[in-house]
Coordinates of C-alpha atoms in Angstrom, one line a residue:
M1 CA 108.5 107.9 105.3
T2 CA 109.2 104.3 106.3
T3 CA 105.7 104.1 109.1
D4 CA 107.2 100.2 109.6
T5 CA 108.5 100.5 112.8
V6 CA 106.2 101.7 116.2
R7 CA 107.9 104.5 117.4
A8 CA 107.6 104.7 121.1
A9 CA 106.4 107.5 123.5
P10 CA 108.3 110.5 124.0
E11 CA 108.2 110.7 128.5
G12 CA 105.7 112.0 129.3
V13 CA 103.3 112.3 126.1
P14 CA 100.3 110.1 126.1
M15 CA 100.3 108.1 123.2
L16 CA 97.4 107.1 120.5
D17 CA 98.0 104.3 119.5
V18 CA 95.7 104.9 115.9
D19 CA 96.3 106.0 112.2
P20 CA 93.7 109.0 111.4
F21 CA 94.8 108.1 108.3
S22 CA 93.1 104.4 108.2
D23 CA 89.9 103.8 105.8
E24 CA 87.6 102.9 109.0
L25 CA 88.8 106.7 110.7
L26 CA 88.3 109.3 107.9
R27 CA 85.1 107.4 107.2
D28 CA 84.1 107.9 111.4
P29 CA 87.1 110.5 112.1
Y30 CA 85.3 111.5 115.4
G31 CA 85.8 108.9 117.9
Y32 CA 89.1 109.4 117.1
H33 CA 89.3 113.2 118.3
A34 CA 87.4 112.9 121.1
R35 CA 89.7 110.7 122.8
L36 CA 92.3 112.9 121.2
R37 CA 91.0 115.9 122.9
E38 CA 91.0 114.3 125.9
A39 CA 94.3 113.0 126.7
G40 CA 96.2 115.5 126.4
P41 CA 97.2 119.2 125.4
V42 CA 99.7 117.1 122.9
A43 CA 100.1 113.1 121.9
W44 CA 101.2 110.7 120.3
I45 CA 100.8 108.7 117.4
P46 CA 103.8 105.7 117.4
K47 CA 103.2 104.1 113.6
Y48 CA 104.4 107.5 112.0
G49 CA 106.3 109.3 114.8
V50 CA 104.6 112.4 115.3
Y51 CA 103.2 114.5 117.2
V52 CA 99.5 115.5 117.7
T53 CA 97.2 117.9 119.4
G54 CA 93.5 118.2 118.8
R55 CA 92.2 120.8 120.8
H56 CA 91.6 124.8 119.6
Q57 CA 94.1 126.9 121.9
Q58 CA 96.8 124.6 120.6
V59 CA 95.9 123.9 116.7
R60 CA 95.7 128.0 116.8
A61 CA 98.7 127.7 118.6
V62 CA 100.6 125.7 116.2
F63 CA 99.4 128.3 112.9
A64 CA 100.4 131.0 114.3
D65 CA 103.8 130.4 115.1
H66 CA 104.8 130.1 111.7
E67 CA 108.4 130.7 112.9
S68 CA 109.2 127.7 114.9
F69 CA 106.4 125.9 113.3
I70 CA 107.7 125.8 109.3
S71 CA 105.6 125.1 106.0
S72 CA 108.7 125.2 104.1
A73 CA 109.2 121.3 105.6
G74 CA 106.0 120.8 103.6
V75 CA 102.4 120.5 105.6
G76 CA 101.5 116.7 105.5
L77 CA 104.1 113.8 106.4
A78 CA 107.4 114.0 104.6
N79 CA 109.5 116.2 106.0
F80 CA 110.6 117.4 103.0
N81 CA 114.4 118.8 104.9
K82 CA 114.5 115.3 104.5
E83 CA 113.6 114.3 100.9
P84 CA 113.0 115.6 98.5
P85 CA 108.8 116.9 97.7
F86 CA 107.5 114.4 94.8
R87 CA 106.3 117.9 92.6
P88 CA 108.1 121.6 93.4
K89 CA 106.9 122.9 96.4
S90 CA 104.1 125.0 96.7
L91 CA 105.1 128.9 96.5
I92 CA 102.0 129.8 99.1
L93 CA 101.6 126.8 100.8
E94 CA 105.2 125.3 102.1
A95 CA 107.0 128.2 102.1
D96 CA 107.9 130.6 105.3
P97 CA 108.6 134.2 105.2
P98 CA 109.5 135.7 103.3
N99 CA 108.9 133.8 100.0
H100 CA 105.8 133.6 101.4
T101 CA 105.1 137.1 102.0
R102 CA 105.5 137.5 98.7
A103 CA 103.1 135.1 96.9
R104 CA 100.8 135.8 100.2
T105 CA 100.7 140.1 99.3
I106 CA 100.5 139.0 95.0
L107 CA 97.0 136.6 96.5
S108 CA 95.6 138.9 99.0
R109 CA 95.6 141.5 96.3
I110 CA 93.7 139.5 93.6
L111 CA 91.2 137.9 95.8
S112 CA 90.9 140.6 97.8
P113 CA 87.8 141.7 99.4
R114 CA 86.5 144.3 96.4
T115 CA 87.4 141.8 94.5
V116 CA 84.9 139.3 95.4
T117 CA 82.1 142.7 95.4
Q118 CA 83.4 143.4 91.9
V119 CA 82.3 138.9 90.8
R120 CA 79.7 138.2 93.2
E121 CA 77.1 139.3 90.2
S122 CA 78.1 137.0 88.1
F123 CA 79.4 134.7 91.1
A124 CA 75.4 134.9 92.4
K125 CA 74.1 134.5 88.6
E126 CA 75.8 131.4 87.9
A127 CA 74.4 130.4 91.7
D128 CA 70.8 130.8 90.2
R129 CA 71.2 129.5 86.8
L130 CA 72.1 125.9 88.5
L131 CA 69.6 126.0 91.0
D132 CA 66.9 127.2 88.7
G133 CA 68.2 124.3 87.0
V134 CA 67.3 121.4 90.3
M135 CA 64.2 123.6 90.1
V136 CA 63.3 121.8 87.6
S137 CA 64.0 118.3 88.6
A138 CA 63.1 118.8 91.5
Q139 CA 59.2 119.7 90.9
R140 CA 59.5 116.4 88.4
G141 CA 60.2 114.3 91.4
E142 CA 63.3 113.6 90.8
V143 CA 66.4 113.2 93.1
V144 CA 69.0 115.4 93.0
D145 CA 72.3 113.8 93.6
G146 CA 74.2 117.2 95.5
I147 CA 77.5 116.3 95.1
S148 CA 77.3 115.9 91.4
R149 CA 74.8 118.4 90.1
I150 CA 76.2 120.7 93.3
A151 CA 78.9 120.5 94.9
E152 CA 80.8 119.8 91.8
V153 CA 79.1 121.8 89.3
Y154 CA 79.6 125.2 90.9
P155 CA 83.3 126.0 91.9
L156 CA 83.9 124.2 88.9
K157 CA 81.9 127.1 86.5
V158 CA 82.6 130.1 88.7
F159 CA 86.4 130.2 90.3
P160 CA 87.7 128.8 87.2
D161 CA 85.9 131.0 85.3
A162 CA 87.5 134.4 87.2
V163 CA 91.4 131.9 87.2
G164 CA 90.6 132.3 83.6
L165 CA 90.6 128.8 82.5
E166 CA 88.6 127.9 79.6
A167 CA 85.7 126.2 80.3
Q168 CA 87.0 122.3 78.0
G169 CA 88.0 119.4 80.4
R170 CA 88.3 120.9 83.9
E171 CA 87.0 118.0 85.5
N172 CA 90.9 117.0 85.6
L173 CA 90.7 120.3 88.3
L174 CA 89.2 117.7 90.7
L175 CA 91.0 114.4 90.1
Y176 CA 94.7 116.9 90.6
G177 CA 93.0 118.4 93.8
D178 CA 92.1 114.6 95.0
M179 CA 96.0 113.8 94.6
I180 CA 97.8 116.6 96.0
F181 CA 95.2 117.2 99.1
N182 CA 95.8 112.8 99.6
A183 CA 99.8 114.1 99.4
F184 CA 100.4 114.7 102.2
G185 CA 99.3 111.7 104.9
P186 CA 101.2 109.0 103.9
R187 CA 101.8 106.3 100.6
N188 CA 99.1 104.0 101.7
E189 CA 96.7 103.3 99.2
L190 CA 94.5 106.3 98.8
L191 CA 98.0 108.1 97.7
T192 CA 98.5 105.9 95.1
R193 CA 94.9 105.1 93.6
S194 CA 94.5 108.9 92.6
A195 CA 98.5 109.7 91.3
Q196 CA 97.3 107.2 89.2
K197 CA 94.2 108.9 88.5
V198 CA 95.7 111.9 88.0
Q199 CA 99.2 110.8 85.8
P200 CA 97.5 111.7 82.5
V201 CA 95.7 115.0 83.2
T202 CA 99.1 115.7 84.5
A203 CA 99.6 117.9 81.5
W204 CA 96.6 119.1 80.9
I205 CA 97.2 121.4 84.5
M206 CA 101.1 122.5 83.9
Q207 CA 99.4 123.5 80.3
H208 CA 97.1 125.9 82.0
C209 CA 98.9 127.0 84.1
Q210 CA 100.8 129.4 81.8
R211 CA 99.7 132.2 80.1
E212 CA 98.5 132.1 76.7
M213 CA 95.8 129.5 77.8
L214 CA 94.7 132.7 81.2
R215 CA 91.9 134.9 79.7
S216 CA 93.1 138.3 79.6
G217 CA 92.5 139.8 83.2
G218 CA 91.4 137.3 85.4
F219 CA 93.6 135.5 87.9
G220 CA 95.5 134.0 86.6
D221 CA 96.9 136.9 83.9
Q222 CA 96.9 139.1 87.0
I223 CA 99.8 136.9 88.8
Y224 CA 101.5 137.3 85.7
Q225 CA 100.8 140.8 86.1
A226 CA 103.1 140.9 89.0
A227 CA 105.9 138.5 87.6
D228 CA 105.9 141.3 84.9
A229 CA 106.6 144.1 87.5
G230 CA 109.1 141.8 89.2
E231 CA 107.0 141.5 92.4
I232 CA 108.0 137.3 91.5
S233 CA 110.0 136.0 87.8
H234 CA 108.5 134.3 85.1
E235 CA 109.2 131.0 86.3
E236 CA 107.4 131.2 89.1
A237 CA 104.7 132.5 87.9
P238 CA 103.0 129.4 86.8
M239 CA 103.5 127.7 90.2
L240 CA 101.4 130.5 91.5
V241 CA 98.9 129.4 89.4
R242 CA 99.1 126.1 89.8
S243 CA 98.4 126.7 93.0
F244 CA 94.5 128.1 92.0
L245 CA 94.3 125.6 90.3
S246 CA 95.1 123.3 93.4
A247 CA 93.2 124.2 96.1
G248 CA 90.8 126.8 95.0
V249 CA 88.0 124.5 93.4
D250 CA 87.8 121.1 95.5
T251 CA 88.4 122.5 99.1
T252 CA 85.5 124.9 98.1
V253 CA 83.0 121.1 96.4
N254 CA 83.8 119.8 100.2
G255 CA 82.6 122.7 101.8
I256 CA 79.6 122.9 99.8
G257 CA 78.3 119.2 99.4
N258 CA 79.5 118.5 103.4
A259 CA 77.0 122.4 104.4
L260 CA 74.2 120.5 101.7
W261 CA 75.0 117.7 104.2
C262 CA 74.8 118.7 107.6
L263 CA 71.2 120.6 106.1
A264 CA 69.8 117.8 105.5
T265 CA 70.8 115.8 108.0
H266 CA 69.8 118.7 110.6
P267 CA 65.8 119.7 109.5
E268 CA 65.6 121.9 111.8
Q269 CA 68.1 124.4 111.0
Y270 CA 67.4 124.0 107.1
A271 CA 64.0 125.0 108.6
T272 CA 65.9 127.4 109.7
L273 CA 67.5 129.2 107.0
H274 CA 64.0 128.6 104.7
A275 CA 62.4 131.6 107.2
D276 CA 65.6 133.1 107.0
P277 CA 68.1 132.9 103.8
G278 CA 70.4 135.8 105.7
L279 CA 71.5 133.5 107.6
A280 CA 72.6 131.7 104.7
R281 CA 76.8 133.4 105.5
A282 CA 76.1 131.9 108.3
A283 CA 75.0 127.7 108.1
F284 CA 77.7 127.6 105.6
E285 CA 80.1 129.0 108.6
E286 CA 78.9 127.0 111.4
S287 CA 79.1 123.8 108.0
L288 CA 82.9 124.8 108.5
R289 CA 83.0 124.1 112.2
Y290 CA 80.7 121.3 112.4
E291 CA 82.0 119.1 109.2
S292 CA 85.5 120.8 107.3
A293 CA 86.3 119.8 104.4
V294 CA 90.1 120.4 105.9
Q295 CA 90.2 118.1 108.2
T296 CA 94.5 118.0 109.6
F297 CA 97.7 120.2 108.2
F298 CA 101.0 119.4 109.1
R299 CA 104.2 121.8 110.2
T300 CA 107.9 120.3 111.1
T301 CA 109.3 122.5 113.7
S302 CA 112.0 124.8 113.6
R303 CA 113.7 124.4 116.6
D304 CA 113.2 122.9 119.8
V305 CA 108.9 124.7 120.7
E306 CA 106.6 124.4 123.9
L307 CA 103.5 123.9 123.3
A308 CA 101.5 123.1 126.5
G309 CA 104.2 122.4 128.3
V310 CA 105.3 119.0 126.5
T311 CA 109.0 120.1 125.0
I312 CA 109.1 119.0 120.7
P313 CA 112.8 118.7 119.7
A314 CA 113.8 120.4 116.5
G315 CA 112.8 118.1 113.0
S316 CA 109.6 117.2 114.4
K317 CA 106.7 117.0 112.6
V318 CA 103.9 117.9 114.2
L319 CA 99.8 116.9 112.6
A320 CA 97.5 119.5 114.0
V321 CA 94.0 118.5 113.9
L322 CA 91.2 120.8 112.7
S323 CA 88.0 119.4 112.6
A324 CA 89.0 118.3 116.4
A325 CA 89.7 121.9 117.7
N326 CA 86.9 122.7 115.9
R327 CA 84.2 120.4 117.7
D328 CA 86.5 121.6 121.1
E329 CA 84.1 122.5 124.3
R330 CA 86.8 123.8 125.7
Q331 CA 85.5 125.9 122.7
W332 CA 82.2 125.8 122.2
P333 CA 80.2 124.7 124.0
D334 CA 77.8 122.0 123.0
A335 CA 80.2 122.0 119.9
G336 CA 78.7 118.6 118.4
R337 CA 76.0 120.3 118.1
F338 CA 75.1 122.1 114.2
D339 CA 73.7 125.4 114.9
I340 CA 73.2 127.9 112.6
K341 CA 72.8 130.6 114.7
R342 CA 76.1 129.9 116.1
R343 CA 79.2 132.5 116.1
P344 CA 81.5 130.0 115.7
T345 CA 83.9 133.2 115.1
G346 CA 87.6 131.6 115.0
H347 CA 86.9 128.1 113.9
M348 CA 90.1 127.0 112.2
A349 CA 88.3 125.3 109.2
F350 CA 90.8 127.8 106.8
G351 CA 93.5 127.6 109.2
S352 CA 94.4 130.2 110.6
G353 CA 98.3 133.0 111.0
I354 CA 100.0 133.9 107.9
H355 CA 99.0 130.2 106.4
G356 CA 95.8 130.8 106.6
C357 CA 93.1 130.1 103.5
V358 CA 94.2 132.7 100.9
G359 CA 90.8 132.2 99.6
Q360 CA 88.4 132.0 102.5
V361 CA 86.7 135.0 100.5
V362 CA 85.7 133.5 97.6
A363 CA 84.6 130.3 99.6
R364 CA 82.2 131.7 101.4
L365 CA 80.9 133.9 98.8
E366 CA 80.2 130.4 96.9
G367 CA 78.8 128.3 99.6
E368 CA 77.0 132.1 100.4
L369 CA 75.2 132.6 97.0
I370 CA 74.2 128.2 96.7
L371 CA 72.4 128.1 100.1
G372 CA 70.4 131.2 100.1
G373 CA 69.5 130.2 96.9
I374 CA 68.3 126.8 98.3
A375 CA 66.9 128.4 101.3
R376 CA 64.5 130.8 98.8
R377 CA 63.6 128.0 96.6
F378 CA 62.6 124.9 98.9
K379 CA 60.7 124.1 101.4
R380 CA 62.1 120.7 103.0
I381 CA 65.8 119.5 101.7
E382 CA 65.9 116.3 102.8
L383 CA 68.0 112.8 102.3
A384 CA 66.7 110.6 99.3
G385 CA 69.4 107.4 100.0
E386 CA 72.8 106.6 102.3
P387 CA 75.6 109.1 100.7
T388 CA 78.8 107.8 99.9
R389 CA 81.7 108.5 101.6
R390 CA 84.7 109.9 99.3
L391 CA 87.8 109.4 101.0
N392 CA 91.2 111.1 101.3
N393 CA 94.4 112.3 103.9
T394 CA 93.2 115.3 104.4
L395 CA 89.7 116.6 104.0
R396 CA 86.5 115.0 104.0
A397 CA 84.7 114.7 100.8
L398 CA 81.5 113.1 100.5
G399 CA 81.0 111.2 96.5
S400 CA 77.5 110.8 96.0
L401 CA 74.7 113.3 98.7
P402 CA 70.9 111.5 97.6
L403 CA 69.0 114.7 98.3
R404 CA 64.7 115.4 97.7
L405 CA 64.0 118.6 97.1
T406 CA 60.6 120.3 98.0
P407 CA 59.8 123.4 96.2
A408 CA 58.9 126.2 98.1

């Protein structure tokens, strides 16, 4: 999609003359989010010719109405009804019923609460092993990078293990996920750079979606078992495995990294968690609301549809800003405050509706185990230097997070 022509705002729709994918707003989006919420329930971004909403009620309404706000035309800026997708469409993320229903049913069965119960013990052992190593570094007085030592290492271990992926080369998943989420934005420098980095590892990703590369009984193999049973075709099975590999790691890495940043910059909240490590799940939940790993997703209108009194024509792109909705004062009093005793029920960090994140039960387990393990081991967690940002068109991500951890 070209972005050179500024498009006039539709009559009666407030205009926000910003580029939400600029480096400046990706680094610090919260002033823009406040402007967006105050502008109205629906606004217009002329640079891209798209409607945008950042209030909780409207964002939730867009995700709830999958018939009017479809995903099959792409959940990024590009409209797949007008231009070909850059890769075969995701069977889960970029599909509508009934195709979406078939794929969702399989993944929901594989990633059920029962499954989480089954993997909890092995996930907990890995969290303990990792954090025991971090404890040794902390006892030596070393600065620990919360991203490279914790947030990246843990999801790259436990989730690919569960999928049935071999150990060698897993770092490729981070490059691939970075590119996939950049591709949901415009064709800017961020996408260009991430596409260049991922090009050498694309063959590795595709190869490891094949059945012979996956451990028997793992999540990936269970997808092929569903193909054996006729629920999907054997041609579709590797595409569904690809969904695991593209979205099952990067989002959790950033969710844990953001949670560590929240706790390190809110010492009174960490003191509360340290006093009661049983609040680990609540702390992770609040960090997802406060510092959402996934910031945005697009939908495309399948017909003329009214949203908060604004008629949006068929074929329009609508940008739903999940992170703005998660700090909407209309939904949560004092929404700009990080409070692990808050009950942020209904936050949009995992989306909602039929396209709500199918792996959220696993992500929540990972976040709970890491934060709980840290709370039991360390009485303080503090910044030991300036964190760096890893800019992405869709994700809120840290490149580094230097931490000083004081053993309990």
